[in-house]
Coordinates of C-alpha atoms in Angstrom, one line a residue:
X489 CA -0.2 0.3 -0.2
X490 CA 1.4 3.3 -0.9
X491 CA 1.3 6.5 1.2
X492 CA 0.6 9.5 -0.5
X493 CA 2.5 12.5 0.6
X494 CA 1.5 15.2 2.9
X495 CA 0.0 17.8 0.7
X496 CA 2.4 21.2 0.6
X497 CA 0.9 24.2 2.3
X498 CA 0.9 27.2 0.1
X499 CA 2.8 30.4 1.7
X500 CA -0.5 31.8 1.6
X501 CA -2.5 28.8 3.6
X502 CA -2.6 29.4 7.5
X503 CA -0.3 26.5 9.6
X504 CA -2.5 23.7 10.8
X505 CA -4.0 24.0 14.4
X506 CA -1.8 23.4 17.2
X507 CA 1.2 24.3 15.2
X508 CA 3.8 26.2 15.0
X509 CA 6.0 27.3 12.0
X510 CA 10.1 27.4 12.1
X511 CA 11.4 31.0 12.6
X512 CA 12.2 32.4 8.9
X513 CA 15.8 34.0 8.9
X514 CA 15.6 36.7 6.5
X515 CA 17.2 36.5 3.3
X516 CA 18.0 32.6 3.9
X517 CA 17.0 30.2 1.3
X518 CA 14.6 32.9 -0.4
X519 CA 17.3 34.3 -2.9
X520 CA 16.7 38.1 -1.0
X521 CA 19.5 39.9 0.9
X522 CA 19.5 40.7 3.9
X523 CA 19.1 44.6 4.2
X524 CA 21.0 46.4 7.0
X525 CA 19.0 49.3 8.5
X526 CA 20.8 52.3 7.4
X527 CA 21.3 55.7 9.5
X528 CA 19.4 58.5 8.1
X529 CA 19.2 63.0 8.7
X530 CA 15.9 62.8 9.4
X531 CA 15.3 65.2 6.3
X532 CA 11.6 65.3 3.9
X533 CA 12.0 65.3 0.3
X534 CA 11.5 68.7 0.1
X535 CA 15.1 69.5 2.4
X536 CA 16.7 67.6 0.1
X537 CA 16.0 69.1 -2.8
X538 CA 16.6 72.1 -1.0
X539 CA 19.7 71.1 0.1
X540 CA 20.4 69.7 -3.5
X541 CA 19.8 73.0 -5.0
X542 CA 22.4 75.0 -2.3
X543 CA 25.0 72.6 -3.5
X544 CA 24.5 73.1 -6.9
X545 CA 24.7 76.9 -6.7
X546 CA 27.8 76.6 -4.2
X547 CA 29.9 74.8 -6.8
X548 CA 28.4 77.0 -9.7
X549 CA 29.9 80.1 -7.5
X550 CA 33.2 78.2 -6.7
X551 CA 33.7 77.5 -11.0
X552 CA 33.6 80.8 -11.1
X553 CA 36.0 82.1 -8.1
X554 CA 38.9 79.5 -10.7
X555 CA 37.3 81.4 -14.0
X556 CA 38.0 85.0 -12.4
X557 CA 41.2 83.9 -11.6
X558 CA 42.5 82.9 -14.9
X559 CA 40.2 85.6 -16.7
X560 CA 41.1 88.4 -14.0
X561 CA 44.2 88.5 -12.5
X562 CA 45.4 91.4 -11.1
X563 CA 48.4 91.6 -13.4
X564 CA 46.8 91.5 -17.0
X565 CA 50.2 90.0 -18.5
X566 CA 50.0 87.6 -15.9
X567 CA 51.1 83.6 -16.7
X568 CA 50.0 82.1 -13.8
X569 CA 47.1 82.5 -12.4
X570 CA 46.1 83.3 -8.8
X571 CA 44.5 80.8 -6.2
X572 CA 41.0 80.5 -6.7
X573 CA 40.7 80.6 -2.4
X574 CA 42.3 84.5 -3.1
X575 CA 39.4 85.7 -5.2
X576 CA 37.6 85.5 -1.7
X577 CA 40.1 86.8 0.7
X578 CA 39.2 90.5 -0.4
X579 CA 37.0 93.3 1.1
X580 CA 35.4 92.6 4.6
X581 CA 36.9 90.1 4.6
X582 CA 40.0 91.4 5.6
X583 CA 38.4 93.1 8.7
X584 CA 37.2 89.5 10.2
X585 CA 40.7 88.1 9.2
X586 CA 42.3 91.1 11.4
X587 CA 40.3 90.4 14.4
X588 CA 40.3 86.9 14.4
X589 CA 44.9 86.7 14.3
X590 CA 44.9 89.8 16.7
X591 CA 41.8 90.9 18.2
X592 CA 40.7 94.3 18.4
X593 CA 43.1 96.8 19.5
X594 CA 46.6 94.6 19.1
X595 CA 49.7 96.3 20.8
X596 CA 47.8 99.3 21.9
X597 CA 46.3 100.4 18.5
X598 CA 43.0 101.7 18.2
X599 CA 40.4 105.0 17.2
X600 CA 43.0 107.9 16.2
X601 CA 46.5 106.0 15.9
X602 CA 47.9 105.9 12.5
X603 CA 46.2 104.3 9.4
X604 CA 43.4 102.6 12.1
X605 CA 40.8 100.3 9.6
X606 CA 38.0 100.9 12.1
X607 CA 38.0 96.6 12.5
X608 CA 35.7 97.6 16.0
X609 CA 32.7 98.3 13.4
X610 CA 31.8 94.9 13.5
X611 CA 30.4 92.6 16.1
X612 CA 32.8 89.3 17.4
X613 CA 30.5 86.7 16.7
X614 CA 32.3 85.7 13.1
X615 CA 35.5 86.6 14.1
X616 CA 35.0 84.0 17.3
X617 CA 33.7 81.4 15.2
X618 CA 36.8 82.1 12.4
X619 CA 39.2 81.1 15.3
X620 CA 38.2 78.1 16.6
X621 CA 37.2 76.7 13.3
X622 CA 41.0 78.0 12.2
X623 CA 42.3 75.6 15.0
X624 CA 41.2 72.5 12.8
X625 CA 41.3 74.4 9.2
X626 CA 44.9 75.5 9.1
X627 CA 44.0 78.3 6.0
X628 CA 42.2 80.9 7.2
X629 CA 40.5 81.8 3.7
X630 CA 39.2 78.4 3.5
X631 CA 37.9 78.3 7.1
X632 CA 35.5 81.1 6.8
X633 CA 34.6 79.7 3.4
X634 CA 33.2 76.5 5.6
X635 CA 31.7 78.7 8.1
X636 CA 29.5 80.1 5.3
X637 CA 28.9 77.0 3.8
X638 CA 27.5 75.1 6.5
X639 CA 25.7 78.7 8.2
X640 CA 23.8 78.9 4.4
X641 CA 23.0 75.0 4.7
X642 CA 21.2 75.8 7.8
X643 CA 19.6 79.0 6.5
X644 CA 17.9 78.0 3.7
X645 CA 16.1 74.9 5.1
X646 CA 15.0 77.0 7.7
X647 CA 13.8 79.4 5.2
X648 CA 12.2 76.3 3.4
X649 CA 10.2 75.8 6.8
X650 CA 9.3 79.0 7.3
X651 CA 8.0 79.7 3.5
X652 CA 5.6 76.7 3.8
X653 CA 3.8 78.1 7.2
X654 CA 3.0 80.4 4.8
X655 CA 1.4 78.2 2.3
X656 CA 0.4 75.3 4.4
X657 CA -2.5 74.3 1.9
X658 CA -0.3 73.9 -1.0
X659 CA 0.2 70.9 -2.2
X660 CA 2.3 69.3 -5.9
X661 CA 1.4 65.5 -5.5
X662 CA -1.2 63.5 -4.6
X663 CA -2.3 61.8 -1.6
X664 CA -3.2 62.6 2.0
X665 CA -3.2 66.2 3.6
X666 CA -0.6 67.1 5.5
X667 CA -1.4 68.5 9.0
X668 CA -1.7 72.7 8.7
X669 CA 1.8 73.5 8.8
X670 CA 3.5 70.8 9.0
X671 CA 7.0 70.8 8.1
X672 CA 6.5 67.3 5.6
X673 CA 4.3 69.2 3.4
X674 CA 5.0 69.0 -0.3
X675 CA 4.7 72.7 -0.7
X676 CA 6.8 74.2 -3.5
X677 CA 6.8 77.7 -1.5
X678 CA 10.4 76.3 0.2
X679 CA 12.0 75.4 -2.4
X680 CA 11.2 78.6 -4.6
X681 CA 11.8 80.5 -1.5
X682 CA 15.1 79.1 -1.5
X683 CA 15.4 79.3 -5.2
X684 CA 15.0 83.2 -5.0
X685 CA 17.2 83.7 -2.4
X686 CA 20.2 81.7 -4.1
X687 CA 19.9 83.4 -7.3
X688 CA 19.2 87.3 -5.9
X689 CA 22.0 89.0 -6.8
X690 CA 23.8 89.9 -3.7
X691 CA 24.2 85.7 -3.3
X692 CA 27.5 85.6 -4.0
X693 CA 28.2 87.1 -0.4
X694 CA 26.7 83.9 1.4
X695 CA 29.3 81.5 -0.1
X696 CA 31.9 84.1 1.0
X697 CA 33.5 84.6 4.5
X698 CA 31.2 87.3 5.7
X699 CA 29.1 87.6 8.1
X700 CA 25.3 87.1 6.1
X701 CA 25.0 83.3 6.1
X702 CA 26.1 82.7 9.7
X703 CA 23.5 85.5 10.8
X704 CA 21.2 83.8 8.7
X705 CA 21.4 80.2 10.6
X706 CA 20.6 82.0 13.7
X707 CA 18.3 84.3 12.8
X708 CA 15.8 81.7 11.1
X709 CA 15.6 79.4 13.1
X710 CA 14.8 82.3 15.8
X711 CA 11.8 83.5 13.6
X712 CA 10.7 79.7 13.4
X713 CA 11.3 79.5 16.7
X714 CA 9.2 82.2 17.6
X715 CA 6.5 81.1 14.9
X716 CA 6.0 78.0 16.9
X717 CA 5.6 79.8 20.4
X718 CA 9.4 78.4 21.9
X719 CA 10.1 81.5 23.3
X720 CA 13.3 80.7 24.8
X721 CA 14.9 79.0 21.6
X722 CA 13.9 82.5 19.4
X723 CA 15.3 84.0 22.2
X724 CA 18.7 82.2 22.6
X725 CA 19.0 81.9 19.0
X726 CA 18.8 86.1 18.2
X727 CA 20.9 86.4 21.0
X728 CA 23.5 84.3 19.3
X729 CA 22.7 86.5 15.8
X730 CA 23.1 89.8 18.1
X731 CA 26.5 88.7 18.4
X732 CA 27.0 88.7 14.7
X733 CA 25.3 91.5 13.6
X734 CA 23.7 94.7 15.0
X735 CA 20.5 93.4 13.0
X736 CA 20.5 90.9 15.5
X737 CA 18.1 93.4 17.2
X738 CA 16.1 93.7 14.6
X739 CA 14.9 90.6 14.8
X740 CA 14.5 91.0 18.3
X741 CA 11.8 93.3 17.7
X742 CA 10.3 91.5 15.3
X743 CA 10.1 88.5 17.5
X744 CA 9.0 91.0 20.9
X745 CA 6.0 92.2 18.2
X746 CA 5.0 88.6 17.7
X747 CA 5.1 87.6 21.2
X748 CA 3.1 90.8 22.4
X749 CA 0.2 90.1 19.7
X750 CA 0.9 86.5 20.9
X751 CA 0.2 86.7 24.5
X752 CA -2.5 89.5 24.6
X753 CA -4.5 87.4 22.2
X754 CA -4.5 84.5 24.5
X755 CA -5.7 86.8 27.3
X756 CA -3.7 84.8 30.1
X757 CA -1.2 85.8 32.6
X758 CA 0.5 82.6 31.9
X759 CA 1.4 84.1 28.3
X760 CA 3.6 86.4 29.7
X761 CA 5.8 84.4 31.6
X762 CA 8.4 84.0 28.4
X763 CA 8.6 87.7 28.1
X764 CA 12.1 87.8 29.6
X765 CA 13.1 86.0 26.7
X766 CA 12.2 88.0 24.1
X767 CA 14.9 90.3 25.8
X768 CA 18.2 88.5 26.1
X769 CA 19.4 89.7 22.7
X770 CA 19.9 92.8 23.9
X771 CA 23.0 91.0 26.3
X772 CA 25.3 90.4 23.7
X773 CA 24.8 94.4 22.2
X774 CA 25.7 95.5 25.7
X775 CA 28.4 93.6 26.2
X776 CA 30.3 94.2 23.0
X777 CA 29.8 98.2 24.2
X778 CA 30.7 97.6 27.4
X779 CA 34.0 95.7 26.1
X780 CA 34.7 98.7 23.6
X781 CA 34.0 101.6 26.3
X782 CA 36.8 99.9 28.5
X783 CA 39.2 100.4 25.5
X784 CA 38.3 103.4 23.7
X785 CA 35.9 104.9 26.8
X786 CA 33.0 105.1 24.2
X787 CA 29.8 103.2 24.6
X788 CA 29.1 103.3 20.5
X789 CA 32.3 103.0 19.7
X790 CA 31.3 100.6 16.8
X791 CA 28.7 103.0 15.5
X792 CA 31.5 105.9 15.5
X793 CA 33.8 103.5 13.5
X794 CA 31.0 102.9 11.1
X795 CA 31.0 106.4 10.5
X796 CA 34.3 107.4 10.3
X797 CA 35.0 104.4 8.1
X798 CA 32.0 103.9 6.1
X799 CA 30.0 107.5 6.4
X800 CA 27.2 106.3 8.5
X801 CA 26.5 109.4 10.0
X802 CA 23.1 110.0 10.2
X803 CA 21.2 112.2 7.4
X804 CA 17.7 112.5 6.9
X805 CA 16.8 109.6 4.5
X806 CA 15.5 112.4 1.6
X807 CA 19.0 113.8 1.9
X808 CA 20.6 110.3 1.8
X809 CA 18.1 109.6 -1.4
X810 CA 19.5 112.6 -3.1
X811 CA 23.5 112.1 -2.2
X812 CA 23.0 108.9 -3.5
X813 CA 21.4 109.7 -6.5
X814 CA 23.7 112.5 -7.4
X815 CA 26.6 109.7 -7.1
X816 CA 24.5 107.1 -9.2
X817 CA 23.7 109.5 -12.2
X818 CA 25.7 113.2 -12.0
X819 CA 28.6 111.5 -13.8
X820 CA 30.6 112.8 -10.9
X821 CA 32.2 109.0 -10.2
X822 CA 33.3 106.2 -12.8
X823 CA 30.7 103.8 -14.0
X824 CA 31.6 101.2 -11.5
X825 CA 30.7 103.4 -8.7
X826 CA 27.8 105.1 -10.4
X827 CA 26.5 101.5 -11.2
X828 CA 26.8 100.3 -7.7
X829 CA 24.9 103.0 -6.3
X830 CA 22.6 102.6 -8.8
X831 CA 21.9 99.2 -7.1
X832 CA 21.5 100.5 -4.1
X833 CA 18.9 103.1 -5.5
X834 CA 17.4 99.9 -6.6
X835 CA 17.4 97.8 -3.9
X836 CA 16.0 100.9 -1.1
X837 CA 12.6 100.7 -3.6
X838 CA 12.3 97.5 -3.7
X839 CA 12.6 97.5 0.7
X840 CA 10.2 100.1 0.5
X841 CA 7.7 98.2 -1.5
X842 CA 7.9 95.5 0.2
X843 CA 7.8 97.7 3.7
X844 CA 4.0 98.6 2.0
X845 CA 3.3 95.1 1.4
X846 CA 3.8 93.4 4.9
X847 CA 2.0 96.5 6.0
X848 CA -0.9 96.0 3.9
X849 CA -0.7 92.5 4.4
X850 CA -0.7 93.3 8.6
X851 CA 2.2 91.3 9.3
X852 CA 3.5 93.8 11.6
X853 CA 6.4 91.7 12.9
X854 CA 8.3 91.3 9.4
X855 CA 7.2 95.0 8.9
X856 CA 8.6 96.4 12.2
X857 CA 11.8 94.4 11.2
X858 CA 12.3 95.5 7.8
X859 CA 11.2 99.2 8.4
X860 CA 14.3 99.3 11.1
X861 CA 16.5 97.9 8.9
X862 CA 15.6 100.7 6.4
X863 CA 15.9 103.5 8.9
X864 CA 19.6 101.8 9.4
X865 CA 20.2 101.7 5.8
X866 CA 18.6 105.2 4.3
X867 CA 19.7 107.1 7.4
X868 CA 23.5 107.8 5.7
X869 CA 24.9 109.9 4.0
X870 CA 24.2 108.0 1.0
X871 CA 23.0 104.2 0.9
X872 CA 25.9 101.9 1.5
X873 CA 24.9 97.8 1.4
X874 CA 21.4 97.9 0.7
X875 CA 21.6 95.2 -1.8
X876 CA 23.6 93.3 0.6
X877 CA 20.9 93.6 3.1
X878 CA 18.1 92.5 1.2
X879 CA 19.8 88.5 1.7
X880 CA 18.3 89.3 5.3
X881 CA 15.0 90.4 4.2
X882 CA 13.0 86.9 4.5
X883 CA 9.8 88.1 3.9
X884 CA 10.9 89.2 0.3
X885 CA 11.5 85.9 -0.5
X886 CA 8.7 83.9 1.2
X887 CA 6.0 86.6 -0.1
X888 CA 8.2 86.0 -3.5
X889 CA 7.4 82.0 -3.3
X890 CA 3.8 82.4 -2.4
X891 CA 3.3 84.6 -5.5
X892 CA 5.2 81.9 -7.5
X893 CA 3.1 79.3 -6.5
X894 CA -0.1 81.4 -7.9
X895 CA 1.4 83.1 -10.7
X896 CA 3.9 80.5 -12.0
X897 CA 5.1 82.7 -14.7
X898 CA 7.1 85.0 -11.8
X899 CA 9.8 82.5 -11.6
X900 CA 10.5 81.9 -14.9
X901 CA 10.3 86.1 -14.9
X902 CA 13.0 86.3 -12.2
X903 CA 15.3 83.7 -13.6
X904 CA 15.2 85.3 -16.6
X905 CA 15.9 88.9 -15.7
X906 CA 16.7 89.4 -12.0
X907 CA 19.1 86.2 -11.5
X908 CA 21.4 87.1 -14.4
X909 CA 22.7 90.0 -11.9
X910 CA 23.8 87.2 -9.3
X911 CA 26.8 86.5 -12.0
X912 CA 27.7 89.9 -12.8
X913 CA 27.6 90.7 -8.8
X914 CA 29.6 87.7 -8.4
X915 CA 32.2 88.3 -11.1
X916 CA 32.2 91.9 -10.0
X917 CA 33.1 91.0 -6.1
X918 CA 35.4 88.4 -6.7
X919 CA 37.3 90.2 -9.8
X920 CA 38.4 92.7 -6.7
X921 CA 35.7 95.4 -8.6
X922 CA 33.2 95.6 -6.4
X923 CA 32.4 99.1 -4.6
X924 CA 29.3 98.1 -2.8

């Protein structure tokens, strides 16, 4: 008598009652390889797109610096080009370098001594970070570029998140709707805000060893924390931003207004408890003023250094406009200087229009920030560094992103009309012809 073999149980059939299947080893006998879990950064799809865009623009600027070193050497008959790094070691960078190397008052030098460079006009945040990074990166210029590279990456990620907060309902791919304001949202607003920033005319200064990238790396996360009502974090980050630039106090004012509006609407005594955190950013400015007073006897030495070196004496806004207009169009200065003053005037107009839009939208905290920035920039003998300051106007980039989502032609117009100025300004700076 032949006994038939038991029927084979397929993978879809359950095991007979009372039996327990043998433990299955992944990858054993099934033709598949064992997958090892990989560590991943907590980044979402939009974040990776933003970082990829950021990296591509950095590569473009580094290629530009290499090309400028060969095409625009200081000696037109040179047979050997200077290093590409040397193209970044000029203008304001030299002030930060001297502070990091020798401090503010080396060997008793200071205001009033011959050939003084007015370095106390610059706040200590960037030089301190530069000196720290230099202990690991021996080349000073490379250390400065590395600071801006890392800081810029943090800044663009924060900017993308801020932009997404203003357009929580925008989605570009089908799927379940995300929670309003979620940083997981696939809204194009974040990517476009970063694109507009990285292709803006003065974007080269986000890559240079300047303060803009480091400032934004503190200021933008601070604003993001304030939007989430994380007041302690917002105050601490804004204090760090104030260590880098006096503009940190403008961010503090904006966050203070946002806190007052939030606490007033809450109508709760508990909502006012974090108020001291909004005052923290004043501490770095006070400490730096005290340090300068101990060496110079002047509490406002940083402001007076700006007046001596950069014509920052107070003038009425209409006087500053008139002086800049004459410098731009009267033919009294070389064309390079005149062109830069034309850019100063245009940037001031953009700032005033942006301020009007923010007031119209009743976005009072951002309006306060921009108004303080424009007042500081627009009350000197003539306008100076207004185009560079646009890098710090994050409402400009978020509003442009929102506009471009509603009207796709805005993105095309920006890329075709405004973005080419980025290359013009980059070549101007890297070739040593920058005058703004």
